[in-house]
Amino acid sequence: MTLPAITPRFAALGEPYSLPIPARPLPTPTLLHVNSALARELGVDPADSASPSFAAIMAGNAPWPDYDARASVYAGHQFGHFVPQLGDGRALSIAEIRDAAGQPQELQLKGAGPTPYSRGSDGRAVLRSSIREYLCSEAMHALGIPTTRALALVGSPQPVRRETIETAAVVCRVAPSFIRFGHFEFWYYRREHERLAPLADQLIAQHFPEFDGHPDRHALWLTEVVERTARLIAGWQAVGFCHGVMNTDNFSALGLTIDYGPFGFLDAFDPHHICNHTDQGGRYAWDRQPMIGHWNCTKLLQACLPLLGDTPEAAVARAQPIADRYPVTYSAAMTARWAAKLGLRAFRDGDETLVNRWLALLASSKADFTRSWRHLARIKALDDGPGTGVREEILDLAAFDAWLPDYRARLRSEQSDDAERAARMNAANPKYVLRNHLAQAAIARAETGDYSEIDRLFTLLSQPFAEQPEHETYAAEPPPEARHIEVSCSS
């Protein structure tokens, strides 16, 4: 078996940024699924990805050639409270390579056993949560939202205790880098500020080469990350994705969606929806995600103040305009998203009211978020009909019937062609998302040894905007008994 050669980057920083920790082998591992398309992108031959040797590496039972698996240390603000030491408690970086296009990629096993940062836990992941992360990270990629990805899913009969006894699993996650906001917070709050620049410079050299060597490179990188984070969360809002645990240790220094735990996509639209039942105060509810993203960026900037000025005053003065880029960037990204979802070529004065009235209609009707947006593409600009399709999703018909003529008038103001606009809207409004009940159905089957639903969902969600008539039931609202599935941080 030939695998891409190692090109260490983060590992080259050495201790104390990370420690070499061998994975703990899984008993009787089974390769449940391989992302063949991603394997090819990484330069892994499809034949090799089906080999027993590859399965052993994906399980943590054998090392990637010439690389010592490593766990990194970081801190973080969790639900608003600072925790001075966290780290890779159940994740190990097993390789740093360059993919087939020459881009840096890091592979990480989640669930490969305990590390010095496990805080007394077993370092394992369970099949339930591993299936959810495996499916959702690739679903988000297909939606065009920056994210970590998933290469392989391995299961094992090893028992793992959570709320009940479950079985173990490992996901191989892939990203250009897994460096988080919390990596910088760790060194800042320990007052080991001399550790910040090597970490930032390594990140910049590999992933922001346009800034490498620039005297203002740290400010340029931070500005880019703040803006990427703002655009990322606009993407989340537009597809109804709720992260569930927006702690700073779960935020990527590259602006990626990272750490799929108690996530969820909106079904019946409630702007205050909380997808994580352990989030008692609703800190990470859907409508608060944009604000939390900004707050997290200010924590990253605070941790990087020593990189921005020779005095505290100078550093704060340099950081403030960077922080101010978040609301500006988010607003521009969000209005562009709403315009695309409504089929408008550009966002004009008055369109915000049109969007807010539509969202209020969805909320008052508890209408299905994904289906309602998708059905809007069926509206005809010059037709005074009732809006068949979307109207059936709405309970407050009087309010809808008052909104629809205003929407049609706005479409006519652009001389909108119905067919062309519908195609654009269907490329902005997915038909399929990973609803909780769909994930749960795949989990339930997998727990009996039937992994076919994992493959079926994986294939379906790789084309979320396409009409797939043979899978129409996957676009339906959840059945009544599945509308209140709860997920928690153990998910």
C-alpha positions in Angstrom: 0.0 0.0 0.0 1.3 3.4 -1.0 0.1 6.5 0.9 1.0 10.2 0.4 4.3 11.1 1.9 4.4 13.0 5.2 5.2 16.7 5.2 5.2 17.7 8.9 4.0 21.3 9.7 2.3 21.5 13.1 4.3 18.5 14.3 7.5 20.3 13.4 6.7 22.8 16.2 7.3 19.9 18.6 6.7 20.1 22.3 5.0 21.7 24.1 2.5 22.5 21.4 1.8 18.8 20.9 2.9 15.4 22.3 3.5 12.1 20.5 0.8 9.8 21.8 0.2 6.4 20.2 -3.4 5.5 19.3 -4.9 2.7 21.4 -5.9 -0.2 19.1 -9.5 -1.2 18.7 -10.5 -4.8 19.0 -12.0 -6.4 15.9 -12.3 -3.1 13.9 -14.6 -3.0 10.8 -14.3 -0.4 8.1 -17.9 0.7 7.8 -17.5 3.4 5.1 -14.8 5.1 3.1 -15.2 8.5 1.3 -13.8 7.4 -2.0 -14.0 10.8 -3.6 -12.0 12.4 -0.7 -9.5 9.5 -0.8 -8.8 10.4 -4.4 -8.4 14.1 -3.6 -5.9 13.2 -1.0 -3.9 11.0 -3.4 -4.9 7.7 -1.9 -5.5 5.0 -4.5 -9.1 3.7 -4.3 -7.7 0.1 -4.3 -5.5 1.0 -1.3 -8.4 2.5 0.6 -10.1 -0.9 0.5 -7.1 -2.8 1.9 -6.8 -4.2 5.4 -3.7 -2.1 5.9 -5.7 1.1 5.3 -8.5 -0.1 7.6 -5.9 -0.7 10.4 -4.6 2.9 10.0 -8.1 4.3 10.1 -8.9 2.3 13.3 -5.7 3.5 15.0 -4.4 0.0 15.0 -1.4 0.9 12.8 0.5 4.1 12.2 0.6 6.2 9.1 4.1 5.5 7.7 6.8 7.8 9.1 4.5 9.8 11.5 4.1 9.7 15.2 0.4 10.3 16.2 0.2 13.5 18.2 -2.3 15.2 20.6 -2.2 19.0 21.0 -3.0 21.2 24.0 -5.4 24.2 24.0 -7.8 26.1 26.2 -11.1 27.6 25.6 -14.2 29.6 26.7 -16.9 27.0 27.2 -20.4 28.4 27.5 -18.8 31.7 28.3 -16.5 30.5 31.0 -12.7 30.2 30.5 -11.2 26.7 31.0 -7.4 27.0 31.2 -6.5 23.6 29.8 -8.4 21.4 27.4 -6.7 19.7 24.4 -7.2 16.7 22.1 -8.8 14.4 24.6 -10.0 11.8 22.1 -8.4 13.0 18.9 -5.0 12.2 17.5 -3.4 13.7 14.4 -2.0 10.7 12.5 -0.6 12.4 9.3 0.2 15.7 7.7 0.4 15.4 3.9 -0.1 17.3 0.7 -3.1 16.3 -1.3 -3.2 15.5 -5.0 -3.4 19.2 -5.7 -0.4 20.0 -3.5 -2.4 21.6 -0.7 -1.6 20.8 3.0 -4.0 18.5 4.7 -4.0 17.0 8.2 -5.7 13.7 9.1 -7.0 13.2 12.6 -8.6 10.2 14.3 -11.5 11.0 16.7 -12.0 8.2 19.2 -8.5 6.7 19.1 -8.0 6.4 22.8 -7.0 8.6 25.8 -4.4 11.3 25.8 -2.9 13.5 28.5 -5.8 15.9 27.8 -8.6 13.4 28.3 -9.4 14.7 31.7 -10.1 11.3 33.1 -12.3 10.2 30.1 -11.7 7.1 28.0 -10.7 8.9 24.8 -13.3 6.9 22.8 -16.1 7.9 20.5 -19.3 5.9 20.1 -20.9 4.7 16.9 -23.9 7.1 17.3 -21.9 10.3 17.4 -19.4 9.0 14.9 -22.0 8.4 12.3 -23.5 11.8 12.8 -20.1 13.5 12.3 -19.1 11.4 9.4 -22.4 12.2 7.5 -22.7 15.8 8.5 -19.2 17.0 7.7 -19.5 15.8 4.2 -23.1 17.1 3.9 -21.9 20.5 4.9 -19.1 20.3 2.3 -21.7 19.5 -0.4 -23.7 22.5 0.8 -20.6 24.7 0.1 -20.0 25.6 3.7 -16.3 25.5 4.9 -15.8 22.5 7.1 -13.6 19.7 8.2 -14.3 16.5 6.2 -14.4 12.8 6.9 -12.4 10.1 5.1 -13.4 6.9 6.9 -15.7 5.5 9.6 -14.6 2.4 11.6 -16.7 0.5 14.1 -15.8 -2.0 16.8 -17.7 -4.1 19.3 -15.7 -2.6 22.2 -18.2 -1.4 24.8 -18.1 2.3 25.8 -20.1 3.7 28.7 -22.0 6.9 28.0 -25.6 7.4 29.2 -25.8 3.7 28.4 -23.4 1.1 27.2 -22.6 1.7 23.5 -20.0 0.5 21.0 -16.9 2.2 19.9 -16.1 3.9 16.6 -13.4 6.1 15.0 -13.9 8.8 12.4 -10.9 10.0 10.4 -11.3 13.7 10.0 -9.5 15.8 7.4 -8.7 19.5 7.4 -5.9 21.8 6.2 -5.3 22.4 9.9 -7.0 21.6 13.2 -5.6 24.7 15.0 -8.3 26.4 17.0 -8.9 29.7 18.7 -8.2 27.9 21.9 -4.6 27.1 20.9 -3.8 30.7 21.1 -5.8 31.2 24.3 -3.8 28.5 26.0 -0.5 30.3 25.7 -1.9 33.8 26.2 -3.5 33.0 29.6 -0.5 31.0 30.7 1.5 34.2 30.0 3.8 32.3 27.7 3.3 34.9 25.0 6.6 33.9 23.3 4.7 30.8 22.1 2.2 32.7 20.1 4.3 33.9 17.2 5.7 30.5 16.2 2.2 29.1 16.2 0.8 31.9 14.2 3.7 32.0 11.8 3.5 28.3 11.1 -0.2 28.7 10.3 0.4 31.8 8.1 3.2 30.2 6.2 1.2 27.1 5.3 -2.3 28.4 4.9 -2.0 32.2 4.3 1.1 32.4 2.1 0.1 35.7 0.8 0.8 37.2 4.2 4.0 35.2 5.0 6.9 37.5 5.7 4.8 40.7 5.8 5.6 42.9 8.7 1.8 43.2 9.5 1.2 39.5 8.8 -0.5 38.7 12.2 -3.0 41.5 11.8 -3.7 40.5 8.2 -4.2 36.9 9.2 -6.5 37.8 12.1 -8.6 40.1 9.8 -9.0 37.2 7.3 -10.0 34.7 10.1 -12.6 37.2 11.5 -14.1 37.7 8.1 -14.1 34.0 7.3 -15.8 33.3 10.5 -18.5 35.9 9.8 -19.1 34.4 6.3 -19.1 30.9 7.8 -21.9 31.7 10.3 -23.9 33.4 7.5 -23.7 30.1 5.7 -24.9 28.3 8.8 -27.9 30.6 9.2 -28.9 30.3 5.6 -29.3 26.5 5.7 -30.7 26.4 9.2 -27.6 24.7 10.7 -27.2 24.9 14.5 -23.8 24.0 15.9 -24.8 23.4 19.4 -21.4 24.0 21.2 -19.9 27.3 19.9 -17.1 27.3 22.4 -13.8 29.0 21.4 -12.1 25.6 21.5 -14.5 24.5 18.8 -13.7 27.4 16.4 -11.2 27.0 13.6 -8.3 29.4 13.0 -9.0 28.8 9.3 -12.7 29.7 9.5 -14.0 26.1 9.1 -16.9 24.3 10.8 -15.3 22.0 13.3 -16.3 19.5 16.0 -19.7 18.1 15.1 -21.3 17.2 18.4 -24.9 18.2 19.3 -25.6 19.8 16.0 -28.9 20.0 14.2 -30.7 21.4 11.2 -33.9 23.3 11.7 -37.1 21.5 11.0 -40.1 23.6 12.2 -38.7 27.1 12.2 -38.1 28.6 15.6 -35.5 31.3 15.6 -34.8 30.5 19.2 -34.3 26.8 18.6 -31.7 25.2 20.8 -30.3 22.0 19.4 -28.2 20.9 22.4 -30.4 20.0 25.4 -27.5 20.7 27.8 -27.5 24.3 26.7 -30.1 25.3 29.3 -29.7 29.0 28.8 -29.9 28.9 25.0 -26.5 30.6 24.6 -26.0 28.8 21.3 -29.6 29.0 19.9 -29.9 29.6 16.1 -30.6 33.3 16.4 -27.7 33.9 18.7 -25.1 32.2 16.6 -24.0 35.4 14.8 -23.5 37.2 18.0 -21.5 34.3 19.5 -19.3 34.2 16.5 -18.4 37.8 17.0 -17.8 37.2 20.7 -15.5 34.3 20.0 -13.5 36.4 17.5 -12.9 39.0 20.2 -11.5 36.3 22.4 -9.1 35.2 19.7 -8.1 38.8 19.2 -7.5 39.2 23.0 -5.3 36.1 23.0 -3.3 37.5 20.1 -2.8 41.0 21.5 0.9 40.4 22.1 1.2 39.9 18.3 -0.5 43.2 17.5 1.5 45.8 19.4 4.4 46.5 21.7 2.2 48.0 24.3 -1.3 46.9 25.5 -2.7 50.2 24.3 -1.2 49.9 20.8 -2.4 46.3 20.6 -5.9 47.1 21.6 -6.0 50.0 19.1 -4.9 47.6 16.4 -7.4 44.8 17.4 -10.5 47.0 17.5 -10.8 47.7 13.8 -10.2 44.0 13.1 -13.1 43.0 15.5 -15.2 45.6 13.7 -14.8 43.7 10.5 -17.1 41.0 11.8 -20.5 42.7 11.8 -19.7 44.4 8.5 -18.7 41.2 6.8 -21.5 39.2 8.4 -24.1 41.7 7.3 -22.9 41.6 3.7 -22.6 37.9 3.6 -26.1 37.4 5.1 -27.9 39.8 2.9 -26.2 38.1 -0.1 -27.5 34.7 1.2 -31.0 36.0 1.7 -31.0 37.6 -1.8 -29.9 34.3 -3.3 -32.5 32.3 -1.4 -35.3 34.7 -2.5 -34.0 34.6 -6.1 -33.1 38.3 -6.1 -30.1 39.4 -8.1 -29.1 42.0 -5.5 -30.3 43.2 -2.1 -32.0 46.6 -2.2 -33.4 49.0 0.3 -36.6 47.4 1.6 -35.5 43.8 1.0 -34.7 43.4 4.7 -38.3 44.0 5.5 -39.4 41.4 2.9 -37.0 38.8 4.4 -38.1 39.6 8.0 -41.7 39.3 7.1 -41.1 35.9 5.5 -39.1 34.7 8.5 -41.9 35.9 10.8 -44.4 33.9 8.7 -42.3 30.8 9.0 -41.9 31.3 12.7 -45.6 31.9 13.4 -46.5 28.9 11.3 -43.7 26.7 12.7 -43.2 25.9 9.0 -40.5 23.6 7.9 -37.4 25.8 7.2 -35.8 23.7 4.4 -39.0 22.8 2.6 -40.5 26.3 2.7 -37.5 28.0 1.2 -37.2 25.3 -1.5 -40.9 25.7 -2.4 -40.4 29.4 -3.0 -38.8 28.7 -6.3 -42.3 27.5 -7.6 -43.7 31.0 -7.3 -44.4 32.7 -10.7 -43.7 36.4 -10.9 -46.6 37.2 -13.2 -49.1 34.7 -11.9 -51.6 35.9 -9.3 -52.3 32.4 -8.1 -52.1 31.4 -4.4 -48.5 30.1 -4.4 -49.2 26.4 -4.5 -46.5 24.4 -2.8 -45.2 27.0 -0.4 -48.7 28.0 0.7 -49.3 24.5 2.1 -46.4 25.0 4.5 -48.0 28.1 6.1 -50.6 28.3 8.8 -51.1 32.1 8.8 -52.6 32.3 5.4 -53.8 35.9 5.7 -50.3 37.1 6.4 -48.9 34.9 3.6 -51.5 36.3 1.1 -50.5 39.8 2.1 -46.7 39.0 1.7 -46.9 37.2 -1.6 -48.0 40.1 -3.8 -45.1 42.2 -2.4 -42.7 39.4 -3.2 -44.0 39.1 -6.7 -43.8 42.8 -7.2 -40.1 42.7 -6.1 -39.4 39.9 -8.6 -41.1 41.9 -11.4 -39.0 44.9 -10.6 -36.0 42.8 -11.8 -37.9 41.5 -14.8 -37.3 38.1 -13.3 -37.5 35.1 -15.6 -39.3 32.4 -13.7 -37.4 29.4 -15.0 -33.9 31.1 -14.7 -34.7 32.3 -11.2 -36.0 29.0 -10.1 -32.7 27.3 -11.2 -30.8 29.9 -9.2 -33.0 29.5 -6.1 -32.7 25.7 -6.2 -29.0 26.1 -6.2 -29.2 28.2 -3.0 -32.0 26.4 -1.2 -31.2 22.7 -0.5 -33.8 20.1 -0.8 -32.0 17.6 1.5 -30.2 18.2 4.8 -29.1 15.8 7.5 -32.2 16.0 9.7 -31.9 14.4 13.1 -34.5 11.7 12.3 -32.6 10.7 9.2 -29.4 10.4 11.1 -31.1 8.5 13.8 -32.5 6.0 11.3 -29.0 5.3 10.0 -27.8 4.9 13.6 -30.5 2.5 14.5 -29.8 0.3 11.6 -26.0 0.4 12.1 -26.5 -0.7 15.7 -28.0 -3.9 14.3 -25.1 -4.4 11.9 -26.9 -2.9 8.8 -24.7 -0.1 7.4 -26.7 0.4 4.2 -28.4 3.6 5.4 -25.1 5.3 6.1 -24.1 4.8 2.4 -27.6 5.8 1.2 -27.5 9.1 3.2 -23.9 9.7 2.3 -24.8 9.5 -1.4 -28.0 11.5 -1.1 -26.4 14.3 0.8 -23.6 14.7 -1.6 -26.1 16.3 -3.9 -28.3 18.3 -1.6 -29.6 20.7 -4.2 -30.6 18.1 -6.8 -34.0 16.7 -7.3 -33.8 13.0 -6.5 -37.3 11.7 -7.1 -36.5 8.2 -5.9 -35.6 9.8 -2.5 -38.5 12.2 -2.1 -39.3 10.9 1.4 -35.9 12.1 2.6 -37.1 15.7 2.0 -40.3 15.3 4.1 -40.8 16.8 7.5 -40.0 14.4 10.3 -42.8 12.2 11.5 -44.5 13.4 14.7 -42.7 10.8 16.9 -39.3 12.0 15.6 -39.8 15.8 16.0 -38.2 16.1 19.4 -35.1 14.0 19.2 -32.6 15.4 21.7 -28.9 15.6 21.3 -26.3 16.5 23.9 -22.5 17.1 24.2 -22.1 13.3 24.4 -23.6 13.0 20.9 
